[in-house]
mmCIF file of C-alpha atoms in Angstrom:
data_model
loop_
_atom_site.group_PDB
_atom_site.id
_atom_site.type_symbol
_atom_site.label_atom_id
_atom_site.label_comp_id
_atom_site.label_asym_id
_atom_site.label_seq_id
_atom_site.Cartn_x
_atom_site.Cartn_y
_atom_site.Cartn_z
ATOM 1 C CA MET H 1 -8.889 54.245 4.867
ATOM 2 C CA THR H 2 -6.003 52.665 2.969
ATOM 3 C CA THR H 3 -5.950 53.178 -0.783
ATOM 4 C CA THR H 4 -4.925 50.013 -2.607
ATOM 5 C CA THR H 5 -3.865 49.385 -6.183
ATOM 6 C CA ILE H 6 -3.788 45.818 -7.465
ATOM 7 C CA THR H 7 -1.690 45.336 -10.584
ATOM 8 C CA GLY H 8 -0.718 42.534 -12.938
ATOM 9 C CA ALA H 9 -4.028 40.679 -12.595
ATOM 10 C CA ARG H 10 -6.257 38.935 -15.036
ATOM 11 C CA ILE H 11 -9.671 40.503 -14.357
ATOM 12 C CA PHE H 12 -13.049 38.775 -14.594
ATOM 13 C CA ASP H 13 -15.557 41.584 -14.111
ATOM 14 C CA GLY H 14 -18.586 39.458 -13.194
ATOM 15 C CA GLU H 15 -19.638 38.713 -16.741
ATOM 16 C CA ARG H 16 -16.472 38.308 -18.808
ATOM 17 C CA ARG H 17 -12.701 38.399 -18.815
ATOM 18 C CA THR H 18 -11.555 41.946 -19.645
ATOM 19 C CA GLU H 19 -8.332 43.393 -21.008
ATOM 20 C CA HIS H 20 -7.727 45.420 -17.841
ATOM 21 C CA THR H 21 -4.884 44.426 -15.540
ATOM 22 C CA ALA H 22 -5.242 46.766 -12.557
ATOM 23 C CA VAL H 23 -7.858 47.999 -10.075
ATOM 24 C CA ARG H 24 -7.534 50.897 -7.636
ATOM 25 C CA LEU H 25 -9.576 50.815 -4.406
ATOM 26 C CA ALA H 26 -10.392 53.974 -2.449
ATOM 27 C CA ASP H 27 -12.974 54.810 0.234
ATOM 28 C CA GLY H 28 -14.472 51.331 0.081
ATOM 29 C CA ARG H 29 -15.215 51.549 -3.642
ATOM 30 C CA VAL H 30 -13.562 50.657 -6.908
ATOM 31 C CA ASP H 31 -11.932 53.959 -7.825
ATOM 32 C CA ALA H 32 -10.680 52.957 -11.264
ATOM 33 C CA VAL H 33 -10.057 49.980 -13.530
ATOM 34 C CA GLY H 34 -7.240 50.029 -16.068
ATOM 35 C CA ASP H 35 -3.509 49.269 -16.152
ATOM 36 C CA ASP H 36 -0.458 49.789 -13.955
ATOM 37 C CA THR H 37 -0.608 53.574 -14.427
ATOM 38 C CA LEU H 38 -3.474 53.631 -11.889
ATOM 39 C CA ARG H 39 -0.994 53.288 -9.058
ATOM 40 C CA ARG H 40 -0.408 56.484 -7.045
ATOM 41 C CA PRO H 41 2.334 57.394 -4.546
ATOM 42 C CA GLY H 42 1.316 56.124 -1.128
ATOM 43 C CA ASP H 43 -0.995 53.401 -2.415
ATOM 44 C CA GLU H 44 -0.709 49.985 -0.857
ATOM 45 C CA HIS H 45 0.451 47.881 -3.782
ATOM 46 C CA VAL H 46 -0.575 44.273 -4.443
ATOM 47 C CA ASP H 47 1.256 42.392 -7.177
ATOM 48 C CA ALA H 48 -1.344 39.998 -8.585
ATOM 49 C CA ARG H 49 0.734 38.409 -11.323
ATOM 50 C CA GLY H 50 -0.309 34.804 -11.885
ATOM 51 C CA GLY H 51 -3.724 35.461 -10.395
ATOM 52 C CA THR H 52 -7.244 36.451 -11.403
ATOM 53 C CA LEU H 53 -9.274 39.157 -9.716
ATOM 54 C CA LEU H 54 -12.994 38.432 -9.292
ATOM 55 C CA PRO H 55 -15.891 40.354 -7.777
ATOM 56 C CA GLY H 56 -16.623 39.266 -4.225
ATOM 57 C CA LEU H 57 -18.615 36.044 -4.380
ATOM 58 C CA ILE H 58 -22.323 36.015 -3.458
ATOM 59 C CA ASP H 59 -23.987 32.957 -1.937
ATOM 60 C CA ALA H 60 -27.625 33.319 -2.929
ATOM 61 C CA HIS H 61 -28.991 30.809 -0.399
ATOM 62 C CA VAL H 62 -27.794 30.339 3.171
ATOM 63 C CA HIS H 63 -29.227 29.990 6.661
ATOM 64 C CA LEU H 64 -27.258 31.850 9.273
ATOM 65 C CA LEU H 65 -25.312 30.403 12.151
ATOM 66 C CA PRO H 66 -23.508 32.552 14.718
ATOM 67 C CA GLY H 67 -20.235 33.632 13.119
ATOM 68 C CA ALA H 68 -21.249 32.384 9.650
ATOM 69 C CA PRO H 69 -20.587 35.726 7.914
ATOM 70 C CA ARG H 70 -17.027 35.703 9.265
ATOM 71 C CA GLN H 71 -16.495 32.132 8.087
ATOM 72 C CA ALA H 72 -17.924 32.947 4.661
ATOM 73 C CA LEU H 73 -15.591 35.914 4.192
ATOM 74 C CA THR H 74 -12.512 33.757 4.776
ATOM 75 C CA PHE H 75 -13.536 31.806 1.659
ATOM 76 C CA GLY H 76 -14.070 34.883 -0.516
ATOM 77 C CA VAL H 77 -17.845 35.107 -0.074
ATOM 78 C CA THR H 78 -18.426 38.804 0.592
ATOM 79 C CA THR H 79 -22.254 38.734 0.524
ATOM 80 C CA VAL H 80 -24.667 36.092 1.801
ATOM 81 C CA LEU H 81 -28.395 36.046 1.095
ATOM 82 C CA ASP H 82 -30.085 34.473 4.097
ATOM 83 C CA MET H 83 -33.265 32.564 3.281
ATOM 84 C CA PHE H 84 -34.707 31.872 6.744
ATOM 85 C CA SER H 85 -33.252 32.664 10.136
ATOM 86 C CA LYS H 86 -34.717 33.690 13.461
ATOM 87 C CA PRO H 87 -34.643 37.456 14.181
ATOM 88 C CA ASP H 88 -32.073 37.226 16.991
ATOM 89 C CA THR H 89 -29.645 35.399 14.710
ATOM 90 C CA VAL H 90 -30.147 37.994 11.979
ATOM 91 C CA ARG H 91 -29.577 40.878 14.388
ATOM 92 C CA GLU H 92 -26.358 39.292 15.650
ATOM 93 C CA ALA H 93 -25.126 38.842 12.079
ATOM 94 C CA LEU H 94 -25.939 42.429 11.141
ATOM 95 C CA ALA H 95 -24.157 43.707 14.237
ATOM 96 C CA ALA H 96 -21.037 41.631 13.669
ATOM 97 C CA GLY H 97 -19.153 44.475 11.974
ATOM 98 C CA PRO H 98 -16.741 44.577 9.043
ATOM 99 C CA GLY H 99 -15.036 41.239 9.721
ATOM 100 C CA GLY H 100 -17.705 39.183 7.979
ATOM 101 C CA ALA H 101 -19.668 38.939 4.756
ATOM 102 C CA ASP H 102 -22.447 41.453 4.172
ATOM 103 C CA VAL H 103 -25.784 39.906 5.173
ATOM 104 C CA ARG H 104 -29.114 40.344 3.425
ATOM 105 C CA SER H 105 -31.909 38.370 5.056
ATOM 106 C CA SER H 106 -35.542 37.360 4.746
ATOM 107 C CA SER H 107 -35.658 36.839 8.506
ATOM 108 C CA VAL H 108 -38.460 34.291 9.118
ATOM 109 C CA GLY H 109 -39.897 32.741 5.975
ATOM 110 C CA ALA H 110 -43.634 32.434 5.357
ATOM 111 C CA THR H 111 -44.923 28.924 5.955
ATOM 112 C CA ALA H 112 -48.004 27.238 7.397
ATOM 113 C CA PRO H 113 -48.266 26.224 11.064
ATOM 114 C CA GLY H 114 -46.181 23.062 11.336
ATOM 115 C CA GLY H 115 -44.818 23.524 7.812
ATOM 116 C CA HIS H 116 -41.238 23.355 6.597
ATOM 117 C CA PRO H 117 -38.865 24.151 8.359
ATOM 118 C CA SER H 118 -40.657 23.924 11.700
ATOM 119 C CA MET H 119 -38.595 20.929 12.810
ATOM 120 C CA MET H 120 -35.512 23.143 12.919
ATOM 121 C CA TYR H 121 -36.769 26.619 13.827
ATOM 122 C CA ALA H 122 -40.172 26.506 15.563
ATOM 123 C CA PRO H 123 -41.651 28.508 17.156
ATOM 124 C CA PHE H 124 -41.947 31.404 14.719
ATOM 125 C CA PRO H 125 -44.733 33.452 13.063
ATOM 126 C CA THR H 126 -46.732 31.612 10.380
ATOM 127 C CA VAL H 127 -49.509 32.266 7.874
ATOM 128 C CA THR H 128 -52.870 30.540 7.662
ATOM 129 C CA GLY H 129 -54.307 32.254 4.585
ATOM 130 C CA PRO H 130 -54.236 35.323 2.332
ATOM 131 C CA GLN H 131 -55.608 37.487 5.149
ATOM 132 C CA ASP H 132 -52.288 37.129 6.984
ATOM 133 C CA ALA H 133 -50.120 38.378 4.134
ATOM 134 C CA GLU H 134 -49.840 42.106 4.873
ATOM 135 C CA ARG H 135 -49.279 41.500 8.584
ATOM 136 C CA PHE H 136 -46.620 38.893 7.928
ATOM 137 C CA VAL H 137 -44.684 41.022 5.441
ATOM 138 C CA ALA H 138 -44.831 44.067 7.713
ATOM 139 C CA GLY H 139 -43.471 41.972 10.577
ATOM 140 C CA ARG H 140 -40.501 40.792 8.548
ATOM 141 C CA LEU H 141 -39.654 44.278 7.311
ATOM 142 C CA ALA H 142 -39.732 45.496 10.914
ATOM 143 C CA GLU H 143 -37.112 42.820 11.683
ATOM 144 C CA GLY H 144 -34.836 44.210 8.966
ATOM 145 C CA ALA H 145 -35.701 41.823 6.132
ATOM 146 C CA THR H 146 -34.511 42.892 2.691
ATOM 147 C CA HIS H 147 -36.441 40.223 0.769
ATOM 148 C CA LEU H 148 -39.282 37.804 1.501
ATOM 149 C CA LYS H 149 -38.970 34.023 1.609
ATOM 150 C CA VAL H 150 -42.108 31.938 1.052
ATOM 151 C CA LEU H 151 -42.223 28.160 1.430
ATOM 152 C CA TYR H 152 -44.431 26.059 -0.813
ATOM 153 C CA ASP H 153 -43.720 22.443 0.059
ATOM 154 C CA ASP H 154 -46.147 19.766 1.189
ATOM 155 C CA GLY H 155 -43.402 17.173 1.531
ATOM 156 C CA THR H 156 -44.020 15.540 -1.848
ATOM 157 C CA GLY H 157 -40.336 15.838 -2.671
ATOM 158 C CA GLY H 158 -39.182 14.452 0.677
ATOM 159 C CA PRO H 159 -39.704 11.645 3.160
ATOM 160 C CA MET H 160 -42.797 12.971 4.963
ATOM 161 C CA PRO H 161 -45.932 15.069 4.335
ATOM 162 C CA MET H 162 -46.243 18.510 5.927
ATOM 163 C CA PRO H 163 -48.607 21.494 5.883
ATOM 164 C CA SER H 164 -47.961 24.212 3.305
ATOM 165 C CA PRO H 165 -49.442 27.586 2.401
ATOM 166 C CA ASP H 166 -51.716 27.355 -0.637
ATOM 167 C CA VAL H 167 -51.248 29.212 -3.900
ATOM 168 C CA PRO H 168 -53.657 32.081 -3.067
ATOM 169 C CA THR H 169 -51.707 32.690 0.143
ATOM 170 C CA ILE H 170 -48.397 32.776 -1.744
ATOM 171 C CA ALA H 171 -49.963 35.169 -4.254
ATOM 172 C CA ALA H 172 -51.149 37.485 -1.466
ATOM 173 C CA LEU H 173 -47.717 37.417 0.199
ATOM 174 C CA THR H 174 -46.058 38.225 -3.115
ATOM 175 C CA GLU H 175 -48.411 41.126 -3.742
ATOM 176 C CA ALA H 176 -47.750 42.542 -0.273
ATOM 177 C CA ALA H 177 -43.989 42.152 -0.654
ATOM 178 C CA HIS H 178 -43.950 43.801 -4.066
ATOM 179 C CA ALA H 179 -46.027 46.681 -2.709
ATOM 180 C CA ALA H 180 -43.243 47.143 -0.148
ATOM 181 C CA GLY H 181 -40.600 47.004 -2.883
ATOM 182 C CA VAL H 182 -38.941 43.720 -1.921
ATOM 183 C CA VAL H 183 -38.046 40.609 -3.929
ATOM 184 C CA VAL H 184 -39.838 37.315 -3.222
ATOM 185 C CA ALA H 185 -37.896 34.041 -3.167
ATOM 186 C CA ALA H 186 -40.029 30.896 -3.125
ATOM 187 C CA HIS H 187 -38.871 27.556 -1.754
ATOM 188 C CA VAL H 188 -39.957 24.736 -4.071
ATOM 189 C CA SER H 189 -38.572 21.233 -4.451
ATOM 190 C CA THR H 190 -40.597 19.812 -7.352
ATOM 191 C CA ALA H 191 -41.370 20.772 -10.924
ATOM 192 C CA ARG H 192 -45.095 20.849 -10.151
ATOM 193 C CA ALA H 193 -44.570 23.271 -7.287
ATOM 194 C CA ALA H 194 -42.541 25.551 -9.532
ATOM 195 C CA MET H 195 -45.359 25.577 -12.110
ATOM 196 C CA ASP H 196 -47.955 26.266 -9.422
ATOM 197 C CA LEU H 197 -46.152 29.413 -8.288
ATOM 198 C CA LEU H 198 -45.274 31.028 -11.616
ATOM 199 C CA PRO H 199 -48.671 32.794 -11.860
ATOM 200 C CA THR H 200 -48.201 34.318 -8.395
ATOM 201 C CA GLY H 201 -45.395 36.578 -9.603
ATOM 202 C CA VAL H 202 -42.609 35.330 -7.320
ATOM 203 C CA ASP H 203 -39.224 36.598 -8.461
ATOM 204 C CA VAL H 204 -36.900 33.730 -7.559
ATOM 205 C CA LEU H 205 -37.336 29.976 -7.184
ATOM 206 C CA ALA H 206 -35.156 28.735 -4.345
ATOM 207 C CA HIS H 207 -33.853 25.320 -5.454
ATOM 208 C CA VAL H 208 -33.629 23.676 -8.822
ATOM 209 C CA PRO H 209 -36.368 20.989 -8.704
ATOM 210 C CA PHE H 210 -35.244 17.491 -7.771
ATOM 211 C CA ASP H 211 -37.561 15.820 -10.280
ATOM 212 C CA ALA H 212 -37.237 16.207 -14.037
ATOM 213 C CA LEU H 213 -38.472 19.383 -15.695
ATOM 214 C CA ALA H 214 -40.349 18.802 -18.943
ATOM 215 C CA PRO H 215 -39.420 21.053 -21.898
ATOM 216 C CA ARG H 216 -42.693 22.972 -21.588
ATOM 217 C CA GLN H 217 -41.952 23.606 -17.910
ATOM 218 C CA VAL H 218 -38.472 24.923 -18.702
ATOM 219 C CA ASP H 219 -40.022 27.209 -21.306
ATOM 220 C CA ALA H 220 -42.616 28.422 -18.807
ATOM 221 C CA ILE H 221 -39.968 29.291 -16.219
ATOM 222 C CA ALA H 222 -37.983 31.172 -18.859
ATOM 223 C CA ALA H 223 -41.071 33.047 -20.071
ATOM 224 C CA ALA H 224 -41.970 34.045 -16.512
ATOM 225 C CA GLY H 225 -38.643 35.831 -16.074
ATOM 226 C CA VAL H 226 -37.872 34.274 -12.709
ATOM 227 C CA ALA H 227 -34.388 33.406 -11.493
ATOM 228 C CA VAL H 228 -33.584 30.008 -9.973
ATOM 229 C CA ILE H 229 -31.127 29.320 -7.145
ATOM 230 C CA SER H 230 -29.187 26.153 -7.900
ATOM 231 C CA THR H 231 -28.309 24.645 -4.442
ATOM 232 C CA LEU H 232 -26.659 21.638 -6.109
ATOM 233 C CA SER H 233 -24.309 21.473 -3.105
ATOM 234 C CA ILE H 234 -27.067 19.716 -1.166
ATOM 235 C CA ALA H 235 -25.654 16.615 -2.877
ATOM 236 C CA ASP H 236 -22.537 16.921 -0.722
ATOM 237 C CA GLY H 237 -24.499 15.641 2.257
ATOM 238 C CA PHE H 238 -25.197 12.331 0.525
ATOM 239 C CA PRO H 239 -23.079 9.312 -0.501
ATOM 240 C CA GLY H 240 -20.829 9.893 -3.474
ATOM 241 C CA PHE H 241 -20.215 13.582 -2.854
ATOM 242 C CA SER H 242 -18.118 15.370 -0.230
ATOM 243 C CA LEU H 243 -16.589 18.739 0.468
ATOM 244 C CA LEU H 244 -13.776 16.784 2.080
ATOM 245 C CA ASP H 245 -12.656 15.755 -1.414
ATOM 246 C CA GLU H 246 -11.284 19.287 -1.968
ATOM 247 C CA PRO H 247 -7.810 19.596 -0.348
ATOM 248 C CA ALA H 248 -7.591 23.360 -0.891
ATOM 249 C CA LEU H 249 -10.887 23.880 0.955
ATOM 250 C CA VAL H 250 -10.125 21.350 3.692
ATOM 251 C CA ALA H 251 -6.914 23.235 4.473
ATOM 252 C CA ARG H 252 -8.999 26.309 5.352
ATOM 253 C CA LEU H 253 -11.856 24.526 7.140
ATOM 254 C CA GLY H 254 -9.994 23.612 10.293
ATOM 255 C CA PRO H 255 -10.280 20.361 12.255
ATOM 256 C CA ALA H 256 -13.589 21.118 13.975
ATOM 257 C CA TRP H 257 -15.587 21.589 10.777
ATOM 258 C CA CYS H 258 -13.860 18.654 9.107
ATOM 259 C CA ALA H 259 -15.001 16.512 12.044
ATOM 260 C CA VAL H 260 -18.566 17.764 11.597
ATOM 261 C CA LEU H 261 -18.541 16.769 7.926
ATOM 262 C CA GLU H 262 -17.168 13.336 8.797
ATOM 263 C CA ARG H 263 -19.949 12.765 11.350
ATOM 264 C CA GLN H 264 -22.628 13.996 8.944
ATOM 265 C CA ALA H 265 -21.447 11.497 6.350
ATOM 266 C CA GLN H 266 -22.380 8.719 8.804
ATOM 267 C CA ARG H 267 -25.868 10.019 9.638
ATOM 268 C CA TRP H 268 -29.131 8.174 9.051
ATOM 269 C CA LEU H 269 -30.590 8.660 5.566
ATOM 270 C CA PRO H 270 -34.048 7.782 4.221
ATOM 271 C CA PRO H 271 -34.175 4.775 1.896
ATOM 272 C CA GLN H 272 -35.163 6.904 -1.122
ATOM 273 C CA LEU H 273 -32.450 9.451 -1.912
ATOM 274 C CA PRO H 274 -32.720 12.347 -4.360
ATOM 275 C CA ASP H 275 -31.303 11.778 -7.828
ATOM 276 C CA PHE H 276 -28.851 14.642 -8.060
ATOM 277 C CA ALA H 277 -28.170 13.909 -11.730
ATOM 278 C CA VAL H 278 -31.747 15.075 -12.359
ATOM 279 C CA ALA H 279 -31.142 18.349 -10.494
ATOM 280 C CA ARG H 280 -27.951 18.958 -12.473
ATOM 281 C CA GLU H 281 -29.764 18.314 -15.748
ATOM 282 C CA ASN H 282 -32.526 20.719 -14.696
ATOM 283 C CA ALA H 283 -29.891 23.381 -14.007
ATOM 284 C CA ARG H 284 -28.380 22.802 -17.449
ATOM 285 C CA LEU H 285 -31.737 23.041 -19.187
ATOM 286 C CA LEU H 286 -32.697 26.224 -17.357
ATOM 287 C CA HIS H 287 -29.365 27.848 -18.135
ATOM 288 C CA ALA H 288 -29.624 26.858 -21.802
ATOM 289 C CA ALA H 289 -33.100 28.416 -21.913
ATOM 290 C CA GLY H 290 -31.748 31.737 -20.655
ATOM 291 C CA VAL H 291 -33.052 31.472 -17.091
ATOM 292 C CA PRO H 292 -30.777 33.348 -14.646
ATOM 293 C CA VAL H 293 -29.319 30.628 -12.430
ATOM 294 C CA LEU H 294 -27.917 31.872 -9.122
ATOM 295 C CA ALA H 295 -25.244 29.983 -7.198
ATOM 296 C CA GLY H 296 -26.470 29.112 -3.715
ATOM 297 C CA THR H 297 -25.470 26.410 -1.258
ATOM 298 C CA ASP H 298 -28.240 26.091 1.361
ATOM 299 C CA ALA H 299 -25.474 26.012 3.999
ATOM 300 C CA PRO H 300 -25.373 24.714 6.690
ATOM 301 C CA ASN H 301 -27.380 21.727 5.456
ATOM 302 C CA PRO H 302 -25.530 18.437 6.093
ATOM 303 C CA GLY H 303 -22.358 18.293 4.029
ATOM 304 C CA THR H 304 -22.184 22.055 3.472
ATOM 305 C CA VAL H 305 -20.196 24.838 5.141
ATOM 306 C CA HIS H 306 -20.593 28.591 4.853
ATOM 307 C CA GLY H 307 -18.174 29.999 2.310
ATOM 308 C CA ALA H 308 -16.406 26.780 1.418
ATOM 309 C CA SER H 309 -19.452 25.212 -0.208
ATOM 310 C CA LEU H 310 -19.883 28.030 -2.707
ATOM 311 C CA HIS H 311 -16.681 26.840 -4.375
ATOM 312 C CA ARG H 312 -18.178 23.353 -4.544
ATOM 313 C CA GLU H 313 -21.359 24.873 -5.980
ATOM 314 C CA LEU H 314 -19.332 26.422 -8.784
ATOM 315 C CA GLY H 315 -17.879 22.994 -9.525
ATOM 316 C CA HIS H 316 -21.325 21.414 -9.521
ATOM 317 C CA LEU H 317 -22.541 24.025 -12.011
ATOM 318 C CA VAL H 318 -19.627 23.309 -14.338
ATOM 319 C CA GLY H 319 -20.379 19.617 -13.915
ATOM 320 C CA ALA H 320 -23.934 20.382 -14.998
ATOM 321 C CA GLY H 321 -22.711 21.913 -18.250
ATOM 322 C CA PHE H 322 -22.071 25.567 -17.401
ATOM 323 C CA SER H 323 -18.889 27.121 -18.713
ATOM 324 C CA PRO H 324 -16.535 28.256 -15.924
ATOM 325 C CA SER H 325 -17.300 31.883 -16.836
ATOM 326 C CA ALA H 326 -21.055 31.260 -16.597
ATOM 327 C CA ALA H 327 -20.597 29.610 -13.193
ATOM 328 C CA LEU H 328 -18.633 32.638 -11.956
ATOM 329 C CA THR H 329 -21.385 34.942 -13.199
ATOM 330 C CA ALA H 330 -23.910 32.823 -11.274
ATOM 331 C CA ALA H 331 -22.016 33.718 -8.079
ATOM 332 C CA THR H 332 -21.456 37.410 -8.836
ATOM 333 C CA ALA H 333 -23.444 39.479 -11.342
ATOM 334 C CA ARG H 334 -26.537 37.248 -11.534
ATOM 335 C CA PRO H 335 -27.496 37.240 -7.827
ATOM 336 C CA ALA H 336 -26.695 40.956 -7.600
ATOM 337 C CA ASP H 337 -29.149 41.625 -10.435
ATOM 338 C CA ALA H 338 -31.860 39.285 -9.134
ATOM 339 C CA PHE H 339 -31.862 40.820 -5.656
ATOM 340 C CA GLY H 340 -31.390 44.434 -6.694
ATOM 341 C CA LEU H 341 -27.862 44.759 -5.311
ATOM 342 C CA ALA H 342 -26.713 47.325 -7.845
ATOM 343 C CA ASP H 343 -23.590 48.217 -5.868
ATOM 344 C CA ARG H 344 -21.828 44.846 -6.184
ATOM 345 C CA GLY H 345 -21.397 41.699 -8.275
ATOM 346 C CA ARG H 346 -19.134 43.372 -10.848
ATOM 347 C CA ILE H 347 -15.766 45.105 -10.951
ATOM 348 C CA ARG H 348 -16.598 48.595 -12.131
ATOM 349 C CA PRO H 349 -15.745 52.123 -10.947
ATOM 350 C CA GLY H 350 -18.106 53.266 -8.206
ATOM 351 C CA LEU H 351 -19.142 49.801 -7.052
ATOM 352 C CA ARG H 352 -18.198 48.273 -3.705
ATOM 353 C CA ALA H 353 -14.586 47.204 -3.453
ATOM 354 C CA ASP H 354 -15.567 43.602 -2.705
ATOM 355 C CA LEU H 355 -12.910 41.577 -4.500
ATOM 356 C CA VAL H 356 -11.317 38.143 -4.499
ATOM 357 C CA LEU H 357 -7.847 37.353 -5.819
ATOM 358 C CA VAL H 358 -7.183 33.714 -6.685
ATOM 359 C CA ASP H 359 -4.211 31.914 -8.187
ATOM 360 C CA GLY H 360 -4.790 30.670 -11.713
ATOM 361 C CA ARG H 361 -7.546 31.125 -14.268
ATOM 362 C CA PRO H 362 -10.962 30.261 -12.806
ATOM 363 C CA ASP H 363 -12.716 31.402 -15.995
ATOM 364 C CA GLU H 364 -10.974 28.448 -17.632
ATOM 365 C CA GLU H 365 -10.599 25.992 -14.708
ATOM 366 C CA ILE H 366 -13.241 26.547 -12.039
ATOM 367 C CA THR H 367 -11.453 24.718 -9.211
ATOM 368 C CA THR H 368 -8.855 27.494 -9.063
ATOM 369 C CA THR H 369 -11.364 29.657 -7.151
ATOM 370 C CA GLN H 370 -10.364 27.492 -4.192
ATOM 371 C CA ARG H 371 -6.798 28.852 -4.337
ATOM 372 C CA LEU H 372 -7.518 32.098 -2.511
ATOM 373 C CA ARG H 373 -4.723 34.627 -2.304
ATOM 374 C CA ALA H 374 -6.573 37.670 -0.906
ATOM 375 C CA VAL H 375 -10.087 38.985 -0.191
ATOM 376 C CA TRP H 376 -11.228 42.577 0.189
ATOM 377 C CA LYS H 377 -14.548 43.723 1.625
ATOM 378 C CA GLN H 378 -15.255 47.383 0.936
ATOM 379 C CA GLY H 379 -11.571 47.911 0.265
ATOM 380 C CA VAL H 380 -10.360 46.346 3.519
ATOM 381 C CA ARG H 381 -8.251 43.234 3.206
ATOM 382 C CA ALA H 382 -9.728 40.331 5.165
ATOM 383 C CA ASP H 383 -7.824 38.140 7.590
ATOM 384 C CA LEU H 384 -8.360 34.718 6.032
ATOM 385 C CA ALA H 385 -7.152 32.918 9.161
ATOM 386 C CA SER H 386 -9.440 34.755 11.591
ATOM 387 C CA TYR H 387 -12.274 32.231 11.905
ATOM 388 C CA VAL H 388 -10.763 28.824 12.670
ATOM 389 C CA GLY H 389 -10.396 28.401 16.416
ATOM 390 C CA SER H 390 -12.296 31.614 17.173
ATOM 391 C CA ALA H 391 -15.221 32.198 19.521
ATOM 392 C CA ASP H 392 -17.365 32.633 16.389
ATOM 393 C CA GLU H 393 -16.456 29.122 15.276
ATOM 394 C CA GLY H 394 -17.377 27.719 18.683
ATOM 395 C CA ALA H 395 -20.720 29.544 18.706
ATOM 396 C CA GLY H 396 -21.555 28.370 15.198
ATOM 397 C CA LEU H 397 -20.733 24.760 15.951
ATOM 398 C CA ALA H 398 -22.799 24.847 19.143
ATOM 399 C CA ALA H 399 -25.796 26.304 17.293
ATOM 400 C CA LEU H 400 -25.515 23.701 14.535
ATOM 401 C CA ARG H 401 -25.352 20.926 17.113
ATOM 402 C CA ALA H 402 -28.498 22.224 18.826
ATOM 403 C CA GLN H 403 -30.359 22.491 15.503
ATOM 404 C CA THR H 404 -29.303 18.979 14.520
ATOM 405 C CA GLU H 405 -30.486 17.516 17.812
ATOM 406 C CA LYS H 406 -33.828 19.274 17.419
ATOM 407 C CA VAL H 407 -34.328 17.884 13.911
ATOM 408 C CA ILE H 408 -33.311 14.358 14.961
ATOM 409 C CA ALA H 409 -35.819 14.402 17.800
ATOM 410 C CA ALA H 410 -38.588 15.649 15.512
ATOM 411 C CA VAL H 411 -37.895 13.054 12.808
ATOM 412 C CA ARG H 412 -37.714 10.285 15.409
ATOM 413 C CA ASP H 413 -41.086 11.303 16.824
ATOM 414 C CA ARG H 414 -42.750 11.707 13.443
ATOM 415 C CA LEU H 415 -41.419 8.577 11.740
ATOM 416 C CA GLY H 416 -41.114 6.394 14.849
ATOM 417 C CA ILE H 417 -37.572 5.322 14.017
ATOM 418 C CA THR H 418 -34.252 5.194 15.819
ATOM 419 C CA LEU H 419 -31.641 7.481 14.288
#
């Protein structure tokens, strides 16, 4: 394996800007951090002057498409945390090899028969009560799951009611998952749902609520010690927000994905839209209260794209009041800590050589993360042009189209409307 020394960089180590200027990569790990004297004869040398070196970015909330890990890597996202995908899709992602982001997955999430997200993924295993918890968790671990996703959503925060597991069922699932040593991430969309689940012991709330958190609720979330995944990029699928407003990202997306985003911007929307200013304020309040906020995109929801949308998420966090450094930490050290990924999320000797080199100073101006110069996964430099026009891109677009058609048909049948 090639040994690489990167010199002349500003280094953000996952939590702060350091005084180091060089990193040496060997055997897939960070061998040393220091200054230009790290360079050895025979090392591949990268002159990083004018740039900042970051830990590989972590998207704490995605749903896999074929080829998505490869697409994510071309945008500097070296790890994706999948929050609900069918087992075949997970197996394909895990077998994709070194050319894509590392995948950690829940496989199928725990929901009630007919519950969210049945419109997109059914059929899949479900839970009907606490008695199903041990069986369900064992089934997911057998599929290769590294964490458990539970869904607690009766549709109150959306356009239609739906079945949901009850609190005792979520508690039983959490107990079974913790007995197996895995983290539990809980889908919630409202402040009330978040409060309902705190006593169950879930570790992560997937989504900042879309309705306003009261001060006592913010305090309760902080006291419970849970992390919260932001997913503010969901706004990019609604009027007033668009990934297409970012020229540096558009240049890497390719024409096919740009066309998808343009079509999604014209899709049918319910008359009552979420107030994304409320979600941003919730994120600010949680961060101010010391709650670990994790950057996640919920890609490929409408308006979002694997990899690219994490850069938008960073911008949304800064727009919500995070400092650029805090936003970077939300996409590096924080998700690594929350999901027990002790080998990544920081630039330190012995950790994975997952690194991103960008032009500029993203710890001062967050949009400079979009100016990618180089990406390394386990010490191997990624081909940032490998995805656009590839078979992986075609497979991902086809899968997204099939999912979209399935959801449209289900909404049409349920609401009796023409989309």
